[in-house]
């Protein structure tokens, strides 16, 4: 009994603590004509240990920009991102990003593409790298395609390879930018299911996942918590928890309540 | 010594040369519209025009100067020299423009042509409303490269000796040579300052605005026909005021790039042996024809015997030796161009302002005619003629390797750069896994262009004859050989050398560069797979 309480304690503390924090982020791009456009306006958010956070916003609202800022790839015009309470000053292997377009280098094999992610890991030997890449390719269902070139893969398979590349570094946080928007609907269904299952597995990192999308149903299907963005410049319009059991039934009335609610918040 | 006369002479010389260049450029533009549109809109015309242009573009221009000169001179010695000079400048300007027009009209959408047909537009109306507006953007972009190319050969077309014919037209080249001869430092300084100033001004006030007007967006193209001079000027001053065009840099391409682009499309369907054979037949016919013209008739057999004797007089071993030495010179210049272009491009390509600044500076540098400057800078150059020759070739060609490489790096998709950033790849790894692959095709294109230019420049570089200055490399070379026999007026030998040189150029283009290019594209095929398969 006492043991159980202690464990629950740890769990709840972990869940409520933030692993990645963004504070008062503003971002402006310079336009070609010499002007500026504001893309992100005063966004502060926390990504908690172990959660699946959905960020939803219409196209062009600034989702990709926000995600790249969280990944340390773009420096925001103002504001700070903290990873485990330390300011983030550039990309780190602890935070992986799955890009909107399944960008694989066409001149490298699938295996070499995944190996790129490990290039900055000095402590791994080449054999260890290959071994690790193979096991992740295996996990996403691409065993046997290690030596294929990206152009020999279907859209869904490319996205799986990208996922393997994002996971192979054992990240704490996985950021995904509309990862299902460039594959056909049927493949998207099975990819979503796999991402959902992956979360339940104990052995696979990451601890937290952020999914960015303009597809409200997909966000409701996968997220524990959802942040709704306004259209450009992006601000936080609302935030809500989705306490539905998994796997979620897309045809249930509860599911649709959430979808409706988010649609209303977005408009 | 200060003298108003000197200034006037220099200004007049500049005016004369610029006028020749201008007339040649206008003729080139008209020629390119006539021939390019014919090739682009008629299948029958295309079959003749494209192969002929393909051959003409691979000919070392300077080498054909004596033939043209002889032809025009024999018509009228008084104005013949002037016409010959303009014609020769024209031959260095026209081909890239013609290919640009040809390509532009060839890709006009069928729907547009069909709607024109349904409106029953006559040929003139189609020209005015469809063909010319469609061609203008790329034609305008090609004006500056054409001008630069022409200016390199300006001196060669103003001062020329072919046997007993001595042409010395009043212009920049002859005036500078004369000042050098008389040791008139003031004259040299004034003329060269004017030349550099005029080159820069022409670029900024004429070509950059014109190229910029063409825009990159398709929607703009139709408005071009209505462009007025005030608009051009406004644009020019805008470019100047915004920090010498740093923000508005328009990427200008070297003439040969247009050629290569078009040729790549066409030669896909033609095999190497056939292409070589066609070239050989063409050159032989040209040789026989020109020899026949110059020997005033006579029978074909006679002409053939003449050529054969010329070949023997030169000796196959001499020819082979000269070819090898020239090949080495071209190779060294290429290696040097590549050697500085890649590091510099890698250094600046991720900073927009640095890229724009360097590009602008080099565009200006490349438009300053080194052949005219030569008498002056010659004194500062290392005394070894062999080194000077390489420098001359470099001045004519190196920029295009750099422009190509920088352009390709700047075109790397943002996604790919972000991937290597996010995985924190070291510079060597970035180079190995990304930059190398992205710059390779452009590097090959740049080499083709530079090599083509180098073969042309050989004629000037291996043996420099300007006024009293006469310097030649101690070792053999095709350019040197050509220059010597042109001066002697030995036509059949000149024809034989041209035949060899042109064959080498065509052979390298088809046998080496195109194969390399195909090999690389095959490896990169993944992403331009669709286009490649369809082509
Ligand atoms: N590098 C950039 N320079 C200028 N504007 C940009 C750049 N990247 C994105 N934008 C603009 O910022 C806005 C938001 O873009 P993005 O973050 O990609 O939105 P989303 O991912 O929500 O579709 C868009 O209007 C886009 O045009
Ligand atoms: Mg996006």
XYZ file of C-alpha atoms and ligand atoms in Angstrom, chain A residues 29-30 37 39 58-65 100 232, ligand 1:
41
model
C 10.642 36.661 -40.479
C 12.137 39.150 -42.867
C 6.029 39.431 -40.721
C 4.716 34.570 -37.135
C -4.404 26.215 -39.535
C -1.919 26.104 -42.395
C 0.546 28.981 -42.391
C -0.136 29.819 -38.771
C 3.452 29.224 -37.708
C 3.424 25.638 -36.444
C 6.574 24.578 -38.269
C 8.368 27.679 -37.057
C 7.088 17.802 -42.690
C -0.885 34.041 -38.000
N 12.224 31.285 -43.790
C 11.108 32.034 -43.889
N 11.192 33.324 -44.305
C 10.092 34.108 -44.399
N 8.847 33.698 -44.103
C 8.684 32.426 -43.679
C 9.799 31.527 -43.562
N 9.340 30.332 -43.139
C 7.996 30.472 -42.997
N 7.604 31.728 -43.321
C 6.245 32.258 -43.267
O 5.808 32.146 -41.930
C 4.457 31.729 -41.869
C 4.347 30.497 -41.002
O 5.024 29.427 -41.619
P 5.080 27.970 -40.992
O 5.708 28.063 -39.660
O 5.708 27.067 -41.988
O 3.519 27.655 -40.844
P 2.773 26.244 -40.766
O 3.767 25.184 -40.482
O 1.781 26.438 -39.666
O 2.071 26.036 -42.059
C 4.003 31.488 -43.291
O 3.260 32.623 -43.696
C 5.289 31.404 -44.074
O 5.094 31.925 -45.358
